[in-house]
mmCIF file with all atom_site columns, C-alpha atoms in Angstrom:
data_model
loop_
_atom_site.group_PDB
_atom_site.id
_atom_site.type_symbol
_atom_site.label_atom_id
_atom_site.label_alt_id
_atom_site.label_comp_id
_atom_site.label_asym_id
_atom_site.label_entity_id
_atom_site.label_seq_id
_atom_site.pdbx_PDB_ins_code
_atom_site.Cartn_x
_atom_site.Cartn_y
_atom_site.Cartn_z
_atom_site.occupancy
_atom_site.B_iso_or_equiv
_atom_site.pdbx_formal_charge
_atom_site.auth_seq_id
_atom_site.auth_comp_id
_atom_site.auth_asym_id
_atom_site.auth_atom_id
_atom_site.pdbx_PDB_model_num
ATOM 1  C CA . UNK A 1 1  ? 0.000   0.000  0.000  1.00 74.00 ? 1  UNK A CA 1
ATOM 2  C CA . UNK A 1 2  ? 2.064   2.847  -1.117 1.00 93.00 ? 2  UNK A CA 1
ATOM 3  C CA . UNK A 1 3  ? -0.198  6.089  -0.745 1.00 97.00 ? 3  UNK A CA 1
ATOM 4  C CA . UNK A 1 4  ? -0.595  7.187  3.311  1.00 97.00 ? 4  UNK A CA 1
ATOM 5  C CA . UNK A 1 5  ? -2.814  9.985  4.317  1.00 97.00 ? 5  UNK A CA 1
ATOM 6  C CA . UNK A 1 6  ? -2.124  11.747 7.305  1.00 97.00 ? 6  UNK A CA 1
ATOM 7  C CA . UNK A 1 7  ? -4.664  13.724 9.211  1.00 96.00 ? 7  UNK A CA 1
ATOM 8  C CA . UNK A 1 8  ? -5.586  14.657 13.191 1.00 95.00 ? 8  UNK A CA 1
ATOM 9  C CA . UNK A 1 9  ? -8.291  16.650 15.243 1.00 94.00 ? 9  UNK A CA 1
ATOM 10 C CA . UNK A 1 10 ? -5.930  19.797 14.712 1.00 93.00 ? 10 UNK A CA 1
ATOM 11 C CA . UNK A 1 11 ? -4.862  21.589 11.857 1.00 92.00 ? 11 UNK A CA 1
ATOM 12 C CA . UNK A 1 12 ? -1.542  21.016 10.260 1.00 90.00 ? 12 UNK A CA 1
ATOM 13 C CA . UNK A 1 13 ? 1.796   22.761 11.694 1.00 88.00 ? 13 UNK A CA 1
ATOM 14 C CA . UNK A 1 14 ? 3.281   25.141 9.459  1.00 86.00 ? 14 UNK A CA 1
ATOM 15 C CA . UNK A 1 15 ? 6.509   22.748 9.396  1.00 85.00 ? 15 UNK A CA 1
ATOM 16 C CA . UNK A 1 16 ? 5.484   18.727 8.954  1.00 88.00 ? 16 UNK A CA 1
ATOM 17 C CA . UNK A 1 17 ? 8.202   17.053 9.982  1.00 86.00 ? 17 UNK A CA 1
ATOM 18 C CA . UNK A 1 18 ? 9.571   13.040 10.268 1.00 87.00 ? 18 UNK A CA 1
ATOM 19 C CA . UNK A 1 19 ? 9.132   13.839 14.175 1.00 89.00 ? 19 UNK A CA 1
ATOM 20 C CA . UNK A 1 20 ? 5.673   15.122 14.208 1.00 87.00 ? 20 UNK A CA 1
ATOM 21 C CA . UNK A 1 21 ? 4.489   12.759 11.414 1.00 86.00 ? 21 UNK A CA 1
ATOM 22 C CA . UNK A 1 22 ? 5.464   9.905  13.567 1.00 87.00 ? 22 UNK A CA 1
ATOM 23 C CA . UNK A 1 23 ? 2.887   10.872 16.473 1.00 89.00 ? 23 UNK A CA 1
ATOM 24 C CA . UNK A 1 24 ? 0.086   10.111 13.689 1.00 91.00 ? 24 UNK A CA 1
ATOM 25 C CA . UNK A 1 25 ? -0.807  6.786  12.678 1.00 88.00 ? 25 UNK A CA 1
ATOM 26 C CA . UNK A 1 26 ? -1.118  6.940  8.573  1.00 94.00 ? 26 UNK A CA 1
ATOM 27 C CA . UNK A 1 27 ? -4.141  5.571  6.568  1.00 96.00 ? 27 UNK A CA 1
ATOM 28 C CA . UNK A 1 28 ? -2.837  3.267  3.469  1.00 97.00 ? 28 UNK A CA 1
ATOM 29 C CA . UNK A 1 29 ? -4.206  3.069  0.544  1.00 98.00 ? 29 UNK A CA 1
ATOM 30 C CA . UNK A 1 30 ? -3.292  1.435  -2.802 1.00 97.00 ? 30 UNK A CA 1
ATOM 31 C CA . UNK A 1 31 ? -4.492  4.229  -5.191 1.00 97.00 ? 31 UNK A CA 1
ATOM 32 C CA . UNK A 1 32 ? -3.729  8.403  -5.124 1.00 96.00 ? 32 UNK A CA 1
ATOM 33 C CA . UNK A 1 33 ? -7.175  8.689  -5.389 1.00 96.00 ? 33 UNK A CA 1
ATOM 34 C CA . UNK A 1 34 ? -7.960  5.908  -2.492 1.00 97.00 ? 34 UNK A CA 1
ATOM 35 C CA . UNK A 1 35 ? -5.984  8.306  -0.695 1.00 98.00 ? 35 UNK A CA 1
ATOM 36 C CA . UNK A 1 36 ? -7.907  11.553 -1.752 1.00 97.00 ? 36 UNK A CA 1
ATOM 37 C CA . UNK A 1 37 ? -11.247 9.699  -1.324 1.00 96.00 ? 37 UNK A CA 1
ATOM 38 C CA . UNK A 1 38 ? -11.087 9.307  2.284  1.00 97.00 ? 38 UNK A CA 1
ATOM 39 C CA . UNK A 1 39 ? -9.161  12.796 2.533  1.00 98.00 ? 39 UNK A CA 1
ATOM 40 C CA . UNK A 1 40 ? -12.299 14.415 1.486  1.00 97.00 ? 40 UNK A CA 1
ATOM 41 C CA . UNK A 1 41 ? -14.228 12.273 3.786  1.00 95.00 ? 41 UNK A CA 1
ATOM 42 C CA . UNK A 1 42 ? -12.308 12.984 6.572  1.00 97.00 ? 42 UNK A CA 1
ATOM 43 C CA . UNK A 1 43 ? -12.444 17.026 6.003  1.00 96.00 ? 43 UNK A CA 1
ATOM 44 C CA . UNK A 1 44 ? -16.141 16.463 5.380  1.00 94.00 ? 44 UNK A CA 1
ATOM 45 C CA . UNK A 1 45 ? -15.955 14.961 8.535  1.00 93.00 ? 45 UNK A CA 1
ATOM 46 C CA . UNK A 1 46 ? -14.482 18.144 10.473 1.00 94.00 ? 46 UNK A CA 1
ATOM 47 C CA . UNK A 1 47 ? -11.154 17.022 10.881 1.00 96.00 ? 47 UNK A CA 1
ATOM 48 C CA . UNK A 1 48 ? -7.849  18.360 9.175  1.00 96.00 ? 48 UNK A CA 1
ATOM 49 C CA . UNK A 1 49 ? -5.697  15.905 6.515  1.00 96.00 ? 49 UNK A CA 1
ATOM 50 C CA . UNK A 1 50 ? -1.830  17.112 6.712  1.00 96.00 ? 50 UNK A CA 1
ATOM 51 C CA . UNK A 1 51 ? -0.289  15.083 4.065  1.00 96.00 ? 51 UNK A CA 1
ATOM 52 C CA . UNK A 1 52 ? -0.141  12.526 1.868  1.00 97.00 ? 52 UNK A CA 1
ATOM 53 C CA . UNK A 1 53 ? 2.370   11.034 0.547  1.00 96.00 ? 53 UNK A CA 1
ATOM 54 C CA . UNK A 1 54 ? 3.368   8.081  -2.290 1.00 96.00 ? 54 UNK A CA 1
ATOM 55 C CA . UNK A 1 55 ? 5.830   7.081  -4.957 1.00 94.00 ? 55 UNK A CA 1
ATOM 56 C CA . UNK A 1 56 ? 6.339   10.361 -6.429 1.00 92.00 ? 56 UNK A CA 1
ATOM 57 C CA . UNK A 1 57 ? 3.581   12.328 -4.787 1.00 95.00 ? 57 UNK A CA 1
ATOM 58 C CA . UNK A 1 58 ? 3.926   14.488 -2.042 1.00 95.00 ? 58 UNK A CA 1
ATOM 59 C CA . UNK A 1 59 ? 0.590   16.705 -1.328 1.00 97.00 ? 59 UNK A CA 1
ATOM 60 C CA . UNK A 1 60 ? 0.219   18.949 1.305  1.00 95.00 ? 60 UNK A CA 1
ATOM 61 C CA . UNK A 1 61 ? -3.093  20.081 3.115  1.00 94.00 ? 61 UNK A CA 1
ATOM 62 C CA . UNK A 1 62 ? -3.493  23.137 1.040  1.00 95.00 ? 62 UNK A CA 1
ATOM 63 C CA . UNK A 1 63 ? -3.054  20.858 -2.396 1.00 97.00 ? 63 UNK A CA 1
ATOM 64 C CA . UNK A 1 64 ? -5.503  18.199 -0.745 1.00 97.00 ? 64 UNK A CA 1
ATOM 65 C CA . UNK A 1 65 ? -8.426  20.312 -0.101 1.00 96.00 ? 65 UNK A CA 1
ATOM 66 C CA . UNK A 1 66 ? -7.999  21.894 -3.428 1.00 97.00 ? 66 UNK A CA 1
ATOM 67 C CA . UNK A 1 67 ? -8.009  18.641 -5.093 1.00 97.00 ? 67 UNK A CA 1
ATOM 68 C CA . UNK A 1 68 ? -11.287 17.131 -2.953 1.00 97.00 ? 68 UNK A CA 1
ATOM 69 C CA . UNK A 1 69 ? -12.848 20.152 -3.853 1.00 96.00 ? 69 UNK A CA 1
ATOM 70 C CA . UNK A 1 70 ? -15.144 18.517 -6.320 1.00 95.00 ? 70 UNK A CA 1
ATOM 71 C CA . UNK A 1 71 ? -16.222 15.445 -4.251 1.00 92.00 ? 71 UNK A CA 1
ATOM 72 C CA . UNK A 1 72 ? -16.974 18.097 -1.037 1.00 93.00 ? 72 UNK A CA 1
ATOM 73 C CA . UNK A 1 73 ? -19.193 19.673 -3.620 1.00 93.00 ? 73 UNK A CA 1
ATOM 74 C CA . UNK A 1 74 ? -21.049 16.526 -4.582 1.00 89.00 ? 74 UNK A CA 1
ATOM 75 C CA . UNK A 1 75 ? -21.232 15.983 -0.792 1.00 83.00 ? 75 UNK A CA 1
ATOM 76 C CA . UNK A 1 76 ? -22.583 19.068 -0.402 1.00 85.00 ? 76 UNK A CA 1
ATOM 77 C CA . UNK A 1 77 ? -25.125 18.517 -2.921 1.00 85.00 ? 77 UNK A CA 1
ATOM 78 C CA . UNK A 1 78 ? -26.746 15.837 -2.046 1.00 81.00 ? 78 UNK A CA 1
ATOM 79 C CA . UNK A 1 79 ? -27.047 16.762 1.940  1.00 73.00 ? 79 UNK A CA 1
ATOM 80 C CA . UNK A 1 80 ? -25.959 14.906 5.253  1.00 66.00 ? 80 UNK A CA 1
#
């Protein structure tokens, strides 16, 4: 499972480091957008997704929520 999504009750430091990634337990996922799936379901779910990271890809929170955009909007859409 090479994609892990990072995420926690509190926003994301300015600086994500090895140290401060290791105090969160990752999600793994097989797929980039596996990963981004359940990114957008955990911001629709109130909490904050720091990173994720896989071969070649690193996204940070800013990138993520830009990139669930569309899926919060079909949430959005069709209610709770």
């Amino acid at each position: 499972m090479p994609y892990a999504l990072y995420y926690a009750t509190t926003a994301a430091p300015k600086a994500i480091d090895r140290a401060v990634l290791q105090r969160l337990v990752p999600l793994h996922f097989t797929t980039e957008q596996d990963a981004l799936h359940a990114a957008a379901l955990v911001l629709r779910g109130g909490q904050f997704v720091w990173l994720i990271e896989g071969p070649d890809l690193v996204l940070g929170c800013e990138e993520i929520e830009a990139r669930c955009r569309p899926t919060l909007d079909l949430f959005r859409k069709l209610g709770p």
